[in-house]
């Protein structure tokens, strides 16, 4: 079945969530506490059934991740005057977002701040916070541009995902 890269990413997210749900279910059904000698009603599914489904989902996650990574290496986006692989663009966006966070924190620093009791202390910024605030704003605009280019590829590129039939057919 052909689906867009964006759909495959959503499917991967669904599969990872389902994997987590199965792990949770496993630890809810792996034991039962009853008074000694009393009979009990076992859960609807056995540990083995849950483990079997979990193994299948995990196999599908690995297969889908591989397909996504291959696609992310095949397609490019224009960035900083050159075409870079989609995977590099994604990682670049992550780095830039982290840098924005750092710059924003630096930009919130007061140039001078006084505090203390008997002795007044002065904390002095060893840089210009306003410059970092401006740099964060500039980087924010750049990362939004990069993200929109990544999204364009994600929503236009189609890929063959054989396991998609199992999860996406209504």
JSON list of C-alpha atoms in Angstrom, two decimals:
[
{"chain": "A", "resi": 1, "resn": "UNK", "atom": "CA", "xyz": [0.00, 0.00, 0.00]},
{"chain": "A", "resi": 2, "resn": "UNK", "atom": "CA", "xyz": [1.31, 3.46, -0.91]},
{"chain": "A", "resi": 3, "resn": "UNK", "atom": "CA", "xyz": [1.10, 6.11, 1.79]},
{"chain": "A", "resi": 4, "resn": "UNK", "atom": "CA", "xyz": [2.73, 9.49, 2.27]},
{"chain": "A", "resi": 5, "resn": "UNK", "atom": "CA", "xyz": [5.78, 9.87, 4.44]},
{"chain": "A", "resi": 6, "resn": "UNK", "atom": "CA", "xyz": [3.63, 11.87, 6.88]},
{"chain": "A", "resi": 7, "resn": "UNK", "atom": "CA", "xyz": [1.15, 8.98, 7.10]},
{"chain": "A", "resi": 8, "resn": "UNK", "atom": "CA", "xyz": [3.99, 6.55, 7.73]},
{"chain": "A", "resi": 9, "resn": "UNK", "atom": "CA", "xyz": [5.24, 8.74, 10.59]},
{"chain": "A", "resi": 10, "resn": "UNK", "atom": "CA", "xyz": [1.72, 8.78, 12.07]},
{"chain": "A", "resi": 11, "resn": "UNK", "atom": "CA", "xyz": [1.52, 5.01, 11.67]},
{"chain": "A", "resi": 12, "resn": "UNK", "atom": "CA", "xyz": [4.87, 4.63, 13.43]},
{"chain": "A", "resi": 13, "resn": "UNK", "atom": "CA", "xyz": [3.59, 6.77, 16.29]},
{"chain": "A", "resi": 14, "resn": "UNK", "atom": "CA", "xyz": [0.46, 4.61, 16.51]},
{"chain": "A", "resi": 15, "resn": "UNK", "atom": "CA", "xyz": [2.52, 1.41, 16.56]},
{"chain": "A", "resi": 16, "resn": "UNK", "atom": "CA", "xyz": [4.81, 2.71, 19.30]},
{"chain": "A", "resi": 17, "resn": "UNK", "atom": "CA", "xyz": [1.78, 3.75, 21.36]},
{"chain": "A", "resi": 18, "resn": "UNK", "atom": "CA", "xyz": [0.22, 0.31, 20.82]},
{"chain": "A", "resi": 19, "resn": "UNK", "atom": "CA", "xyz": [3.49, -1.33, 21.89]},
{"chain": "A", "resi": 20, "resn": "UNK", "atom": "CA", "xyz": [3.42, 0.67, 25.12]},
{"chain": "A", "resi": 21, "resn": "UNK", "atom": "CA", "xyz": [-0.22, -0.29, 25.69]},
{"chain": "A", "resi": 22, "resn": "UNK", "atom": "CA", "xyz": [0.62, -3.98, 25.26]},
{"chain": "A", "resi": 23, "resn": "UNK", "atom": "CA", "xyz": [3.49, -3.72, 27.75]},
{"chain": "A", "resi": 24, "resn": "UNK", "atom": "CA", "xyz": [1.09, -2.12, 30.21]},
{"chain": "A", "resi": 25, "resn": "UNK", "atom": "CA", "xyz": [-1.49, -4.85, 29.59]},
{"chain": "A", "resi": 26, "resn": "UNK", "atom": "CA", "xyz": [1.18, -7.51, 30.09]},
{"chain": "A", "resi": 27, "resn": "UNK", "atom": "CA", "xyz": [1.98, -6.29, 33.57]},
{"chain": "A", "resi": 28, "resn": "UNK", "atom": "CA", "xyz": [-1.71, -5.97, 34.42]},
{"chain": "A", "resi": 29, "resn": "UNK", "atom": "CA", "xyz": [-2.41, -9.62, 33.55]},
{"chain": "A", "resi": 30, "resn": "UNK", "atom": "CA", "xyz": [0.83, -11.41, 34.42]},
{"chain": "A", "resi": 31, "resn": "UNK", "atom": "CA", "xyz": [-0.29, -12.10, 37.99]},
{"chain": "A", "resi": 32, "resn": "UNK", "atom": "CA", "xyz": [-3.51, -12.20, 39.94]},
{"chain": "A", "resi": 33, "resn": "UNK", "atom": "CA", "xyz": [-3.99, -11.84, 43.68]},
{"chain": "A", "resi": 34, "resn": "UNK", "atom": "CA", "xyz": [-6.71, -13.90, 45.36]},
{"chain": "A", "resi": 35, "resn": "UNK", "atom": "CA", "xyz": [-7.25, -15.30, 48.84]},
{"chain": "A", "resi": 36, "resn": "UNK", "atom": "CA", "xyz": [-5.38, -18.59, 49.30]},
{"chain": "A", "resi": 37, "resn": "UNK", "atom": "CA", "xyz": [-7.37, -21.50, 48.00]},
{"chain": "A", "resi": 38, "resn": "UNK", "atom": "CA", "xyz": [-9.99, -19.37, 46.25]},
{"chain": "A", "resi": 39, "resn": "UNK", "atom": "CA", "xyz": [-10.79, -19.82, 42.60]},
{"chain": "A", "resi": 40, "resn": "UNK", "atom": "CA", "xyz": [-10.28, -16.94, 40.20]},
{"chain": "A", "resi": 41, "resn": "UNK", "atom": "CA", "xyz": [-11.33, -15.86, 36.77]},
{"chain": "A", "resi": 42, "resn": "UNK", "atom": "CA", "xyz": [-8.27, -15.54, 34.54]},
{"chain": "A", "resi": 43, "resn": "UNK", "atom": "CA", "xyz": [-7.89, -12.49, 32.30]},
{"chain": "A", "resi": 44, "resn": "UNK", "atom": "CA", "xyz": [-9.35, -12.75, 28.78]},
{"chain": "A", "resi": 45, "resn": "UNK", "atom": "CA", "xyz": [-5.88, -12.81, 27.23]},
{"chain": "A", "resi": 46, "resn": "UNK", "atom": "CA", "xyz": [-2.86, -14.81, 28.31]},
{"chain": "A", "resi": 47, "resn": "UNK", "atom": "CA", "xyz": [0.65, -13.52, 28.82]},
{"chain": "A", "resi": 48, "resn": "UNK", "atom": "CA", "xyz": [1.70, -15.51, 25.75]},
{"chain": "A", "resi": 49, "resn": "UNK", "atom": "CA", "xyz": [-0.99, -13.89, 23.56]},
{"chain": "A", "resi": 50, "resn": "UNK", "atom": "CA", "xyz": [0.04, -10.40, 24.60]},
{"chain": "A", "resi": 51, "resn": "UNK", "atom": "CA", "xyz": [3.73, -11.21, 24.10]},
{"chain": "A", "resi": 52, "resn": "UNK", "atom": "CA", "xyz": [2.98, -12.59, 20.64]},
{"chain": "A", "resi": 53, "resn": "UNK", "atom": "CA", "xyz": [1.10, -9.44, 19.61]},
{"chain": "A", "resi": 54, "resn": "UNK", "atom": "CA", "xyz": [3.82, -7.27, 21.13]},
{"chain": "A", "resi": 55, "resn": "UNK", "atom": "CA", "xyz": [6.52, -9.11, 19.17]},
{"chain": "A", "resi": 56, "resn": "UNK", "atom": "CA", "xyz": [4.58, -8.61, 15.93]},
{"chain": "A", "resi": 57, "resn": "UNK", "atom": "CA", "xyz": [4.12, -4.89, 16.60]},
{"chain": "A", "resi": 58, "resn": "UNK", "atom": "CA", "xyz": [7.80, -4.48, 17.47]},
{"chain": "A", "resi": 59, "resn": "UNK", "atom": "CA", "xyz": [8.78, -6.23, 14.23]},
{"chain": "A", "resi": 60, "resn": "UNK", "atom": "CA", "xyz": [6.51, -3.88, 12.29]},
{"chain": "A", "resi": 61, "resn": "UNK", "atom": "CA", "xyz": [7.98, -0.86, 14.10]},
{"chain": "A", "resi": 62, "resn": "UNK", "atom": "CA", "xyz": [11.49, -1.87, 13.04]},
{"chain": "A", "resi": 63, "resn": "UNK", "atom": "CA", "xyz": [10.41, -2.47, 9.45]},
{"chain": "A", "resi": 64, "resn": "UNK", "atom": "CA", "xyz": [8.57, 0.85, 9.25]},
{"chain": "A", "resi": 65, "resn": "UNK", "atom": "CA", "xyz": [11.46, 2.75, 10.85]},
{"chain": "A", "resi": 66, "resn": "UNK", "atom": "CA", "xyz": [13.80, 1.30, 8.25]},
{"chain": "A", "resi": 67, "resn": "UNK", "atom": "CA", "xyz": [11.50, 2.36, 5.40]},
{"chain": "A", "resi": 68, "resn": "UNK", "atom": "CA", "xyz": [11.18, 5.86, 6.84]},
{"chain": "A", "resi": 69, "resn": "UNK", "atom": "CA", "xyz": [14.94, 6.20, 7.29]},
{"chain": "A", "resi": 70, "resn": "UNK", "atom": "CA", "xyz": [15.59, 5.05, 3.73]},
{"chain": "A", "resi": 71, "resn": "UNK", "atom": "CA", "xyz": [13.07, 7.57, 2.41]},
{"chain": "A", "resi": 72, "resn": "UNK", "atom": "CA", "xyz": [14.54, 10.31, 4.60]},
{"chain": "A", "resi": 73, "resn": "UNK", "atom": "CA", "xyz": [17.93, 9.63, 3.01]},
{"chain": "A", "resi": 74, "resn": "UNK", "atom": "CA", "xyz": [16.58, 9.60, -0.58]},
{"chain": "A", "resi": 75, "resn": "UNK", "atom": "CA", "xyz": [14.79, 12.96, -0.53]},
{"chain": "A", "resi": 76, "resn": "UNK", "atom": "CA", "xyz": [16.31, 16.37, 0.00]},
{"chain": "A", "resi": 77, "resn": "UNK", "atom": "CA", "xyz": [15.31, 19.89, 0.97]},
{"chain": "A", "resi": 78, "resn": "UNK", "atom": "CA", "xyz": [17.02, 23.13, 0.06]},
{"chain": "A", "resi": 79, "resn": "UNK", "atom": "CA", "xyz": [18.69, 24.65, 3.07]},
{"chain": "A", "resi": 80, "resn": "UNK", "atom": "CA", "xyz": [21.44, 27.19, 3.49]},
{"chain": "A", "resi": 81, "resn": "UNK", "atom": "CA", "xyz": [22.13, 27.28, -0.24]},
{"chain": "A", "resi": 82, "resn": "UNK", "atom": "CA", "xyz": [22.39, 23.53, -0.74]},
{"chain": "A", "resi": 83, "resn": "UNK", "atom": "CA", "xyz": [20.25, 20.42, -0.97]},
{"chain": "A", "resi": 84, "resn": "UNK", "atom": "CA", "xyz": [20.53, 18.33, 2.15]},
{"chain": "A", "resi": 85, "resn": "UNK", "atom": "CA", "xyz": [18.99, 14.89, 2.89]},
{"chain": "A", "resi": 86, "resn": "UNK", "atom": "CA", "xyz": [15.67, 15.07, 4.70]},
{"chain": "A", "resi": 87, "resn": "UNK", "atom": "CA", "xyz": [17.16, 13.26, 7.71]},
{"chain": "A", "resi": 88, "resn": "UNK", "atom": "CA", "xyz": [19.79, 15.98, 8.04]},
{"chain": "A", "resi": 89, "resn": "UNK", "atom": "CA", "xyz": [17.11, 18.66, 7.73]},
{"chain": "A", "resi": 90, "resn": "UNK", "atom": "CA", "xyz": [15.13, 17.00, 10.54]},
{"chain": "A", "resi": 91, "resn": "UNK", "atom": "CA", "xyz": [18.18, 16.82, 12.79]},
{"chain": "A", "resi": 92, "resn": "UNK", "atom": "CA", "xyz": [19.13, 20.41, 11.88]},
{"chain": "A", "resi": 93, "resn": "UNK", "atom": "CA", "xyz": [15.66, 21.57, 12.93]},
{"chain": "A", "resi": 94, "resn": "UNK", "atom": "CA", "xyz": [16.10, 19.78, 16.28]},
{"chain": "A", "resi": 95, "resn": "UNK", "atom": "CA", "xyz": [19.49, 21.44, 16.83]},
{"chain": "A", "resi": 96, "resn": "UNK", "atom": "CA", "xyz": [18.09, 24.85, 15.93]},
{"chain": "A", "resi": 97, "resn": "UNK", "atom": "CA", "xyz": [15.13, 24.43, 18.29]},
{"chain": "A", "resi": 98, "resn": "UNK", "atom": "CA", "xyz": [17.53, 23.58, 21.10]},
{"chain": "A", "resi": 99, "resn": "UNK", "atom": "CA", "xyz": [19.62, 26.63, 20.22]},
{"chain": "A", "resi": 100, "resn": "UNK", "atom": "CA", "xyz": [16.48, 28.80, 20.26]},
{"chain": "A", "resi": 101, "resn": "UNK", "atom": "CA", "xyz": [15.68, 27.53, 23.75]},
{"chain": "A", "resi": 102, "resn": "UNK", "atom": "CA", "xyz": [19.20, 28.41, 24.96]},
{"chain": "A", "resi": 103, "resn": "UNK", "atom": "CA", "xyz": [19.13, 31.85, 23.34]},
{"chain": "A", "resi": 104, "resn": "UNK", "atom": "CA", "xyz": [15.72, 32.61, 24.83]},
{"chain": "A", "resi": 105, "resn": "UNK", "atom": "CA", "xyz": [16.99, 31.74, 28.30]},
{"chain": "A", "resi": 106, "resn": "UNK", "atom": "CA", "xyz": [20.03, 33.95, 27.79]},
{"chain": "A", "resi": 107, "resn": "UNK", "atom": "CA", "xyz": [17.76, 36.69, 26.44]},
{"chain": "A", "resi": 108, "resn": "UNK", "atom": "CA", "xyz": [15.70, 36.62, 29.65]},
{"chain": "A", "resi": 109, "resn": "UNK", "atom": "CA", "xyz": [18.78, 37.40, 31.75]},
{"chain": "A", "resi": 110, "resn": "UNK", "atom": "CA", "xyz": [18.78, 40.81, 33.38]},
{"chain": "A", "resi": 111, "resn": "UNK", "atom": "CA", "xyz": [21.79, 42.96, 32.52]},
{"chain": "A", "resi": 112, "resn": "UNK", "atom": "CA", "xyz": [22.16, 43.90, 36.20]},
{"chain": "A", "resi": 113, "resn": "UNK", "atom": "CA", "xyz": [20.40, 42.54, 39.24]},
{"chain": "A", "resi": 114, "resn": "UNK", "atom": "CA", "xyz": [20.80, 43.43, 42.89]},
{"chain": "A", "resi": 115, "resn": "UNK", "atom": "CA", "xyz": [20.02, 41.22, 45.85]},
{"chain": "A", "resi": 116, "resn": "UNK", "atom": "CA", "xyz": [21.16, 40.50, 49.38]},
{"chain": "A", "resi": 117, "resn": "UNK", "atom": "CA", "xyz": [20.62, 41.42, 52.99]},
{"chain": "A", "resi": 118, "resn": "UNK", "atom": "CA", "xyz": [23.30, 43.23, 54.97]},
{"chain": "A", "resi": 119, "resn": "UNK", "atom": "CA", "xyz": [25.59, 43.27, 51.95]},
{"chain": "A", "resi": 120, "resn": "UNK", "atom": "CA", "xyz": [24.10, 44.23, 48.62]},
{"chain": "A", "resi": 121, "resn": "UNK", "atom": "CA", "xyz": [25.25, 41.87, 45.89]},
{"chain": "A", "resi": 122, "resn": "UNK", "atom": "CA", "xyz": [25.20, 42.66, 42.22]},
{"chain": "A", "resi": 123, "resn": "UNK", "atom": "CA", "xyz": [24.90, 40.08, 39.49]},
{"chain": "A", "resi": 124, "resn": "UNK", "atom": "CA", "xyz": [26.15, 41.38, 36.16]},
{"chain": "A", "resi": 125, "resn": "UNK", "atom": "CA", "xyz": [25.52, 39.65, 32.83]},
{"chain": "A", "resi": 126, "resn": "UNK", "atom": "CA", "xyz": [28.76, 39.10, 30.94]},
{"chain": "A", "resi": 127, "resn": "UNK", "atom": "CA", "xyz": [27.00, 39.39, 27.59]},
{"chain": "A", "resi": 128, "resn": "UNK", "atom": "CA", "xyz": [24.24, 41.39, 25.97]},
{"chain": "A", "resi": 129, "resn": "UNK", "atom": "CA", "xyz": [20.91, 39.60, 26.67]},
{"chain": "A", "resi": 130, "resn": "UNK", "atom": "CA", "xyz": [19.12, 41.66, 24.02]},
{"chain": "A", "resi": 131, "resn": "UNK", "atom": "CA", "xyz": [21.35, 40.24, 21.29]},
{"chain": "A", "resi": 132, "resn": "UNK", "atom": "CA", "xyz": [20.39, 36.70, 22.27]},
{"chain": "A", "resi": 133, "resn": "UNK", "atom": "CA", "xyz": [16.73, 37.61, 22.35]},
{"chain": "A", "resi": 134, "resn": "UNK", "atom": "CA", "xyz": [17.00, 38.91, 18.77]},
{"chain": "A", "resi": 135, "resn": "UNK", "atom": "CA", "xyz": [19.03, 35.86, 17.74]},
{"chain": "A", "resi": 136, "resn": "UNK", "atom": "CA", "xyz": [16.33, 33.58, 19.14]},
{"chain": "A", "resi": 137, "resn": "UNK", "atom": "CA", "xyz": [13.67, 35.41, 17.13]},
{"chain": "A", "resi": 138, "resn": "UNK", "atom": "CA", "xyz": [15.75, 35.13, 13.95]},
{"chain": "A", "resi": 139, "resn": "UNK", "atom": "CA", "xyz": [16.42, 31.43, 14.53]},
{"chain": "A", "resi": 140, "resn": "UNK", "atom": "CA", "xyz": [12.72, 30.86, 15.18]},
{"chain": "A", "resi": 141, "resn": "UNK", "atom": "CA", "xyz": [11.87, 32.24, 11.74]},
{"chain": "A", "resi": 142, "resn": "UNK", "atom": "CA", "xyz": [14.60, 30.10, 10.16]},
{"chain": "A", "resi": 143, "resn": "UNK", "atom": "CA", "xyz": [13.49, 26.89, 11.85]},
{"chain": "A", "resi": 144, "resn": "UNK", "atom": "CA", "xyz": [9.88, 27.55, 10.81]},
{"chain": "A", "resi": 145, "resn": "UNK", "atom": "CA", "xyz": [11.04, 27.85, 7.20]},
{"chain": "A", "resi": 146, "resn": "UNK", "atom": "CA", "xyz": [13.03, 24.62, 7.47]},
{"chain": "A", "resi": 147, "resn": "UNK", "atom": "CA", "xyz": [10.08, 22.85, 9.13]},
{"chain": "A", "resi": 148, "resn": "UNK", "atom": "CA", "xyz": [7.73, 23.93, 6.34]},
{"chain": "A", "resi": 149, "resn": "UNK", "atom": "CA", "xyz": [10.16, 22.52, 3.76]},
{"chain": "A", "resi": 150, "resn": "UNK", "atom": "CA", "xyz": [10.34, 19.26, 5.68]},
{"chain": "A", "resi": 151, "resn": "UNK", "atom": "CA", "xyz": [6.53, 19.15, 5.90]},
{"chain": "A", "resi": 152, "resn": "UNK", "atom": "CA", "xyz": [6.23, 19.71, 2.15]},
{"chain": "A", "resi": 153, "resn": "UNK", "atom": "CA", "xyz": [8.30, 16.58, 1.53]},
{"chain": "A", "resi": 154, "resn": "UNK", "atom": "CA", "xyz": [6.46, 14.62, 4.24]},
{"chain": "A", "resi": 155, "resn": "UNK", "atom": "CA", "xyz": [3.07, 15.34, 2.70]},
{"chain": "A", "resi": 156, "resn": "UNK", "atom": "CA", "xyz": [4.01, 14.89, -0.96]},
{"chain": "A", "resi": 157, "resn": "UNK", "atom": "CA", "xyz": [6.38, 11.91, -1.01]},
{"chain": "A", "resi": 158, "resn": "UNK", "atom": "CA", "xyz": [4.65, 8.56, -1.23]},
{"chain": "A", "resi": 159, "resn": "UNK", "atom": "CA", "xyz": [6.27, 5.30, -0.27]},
{"chain": "A", "resi": 160, "resn": "UNK", "atom": "CA", "xyz": [5.33, 1.65, -0.50]},
{"chain": "A", "resi": 161, "resn": "UNK", "atom": "CA", "xyz": [4.59, 0.32, 3.00]},
{"chain": "A", "resi": 162, "resn": "UNK", "atom": "CA", "xyz": [3.47, -3.33, 2.79]},
{"chain": "A", "resi": 163, "resn": "UNK", "atom": "CA", "xyz": [2.46, -3.54, 6.45]},
{"chain": "A", "resi": 164, "resn": "UNK", "atom": "CA", "xyz": [0.19, -0.48, 6.15]},
{"chain": "A", "resi": 165, "resn": "UNK", "atom": "CA", "xyz": [-2.68, -2.67, 4.92]},
{"chain": "A", "resi": 166, "resn": "UNK", "atom": "CA", "xyz": [-2.70, -4.44, 8.27]},
{"chain": "A", "resi": 167, "resn": "UNK", "atom": "CA", "xyz": [-3.31, -1.22, 10.19]},
{"chain": "A", "resi": 168, "resn": "UNK", "atom": "CA", "xyz": [-4.86, 1.31, 7.82]},
{"chain": "A", "resi": 169, "resn": "UNK", "atom": "CA", "xyz": [-7.55, -0.65, 5.96]},
{"chain": "A", "resi": 170, "resn": "UNK", "atom": "CA", "xyz": [-10.92, 0.24, 7.37]}
]
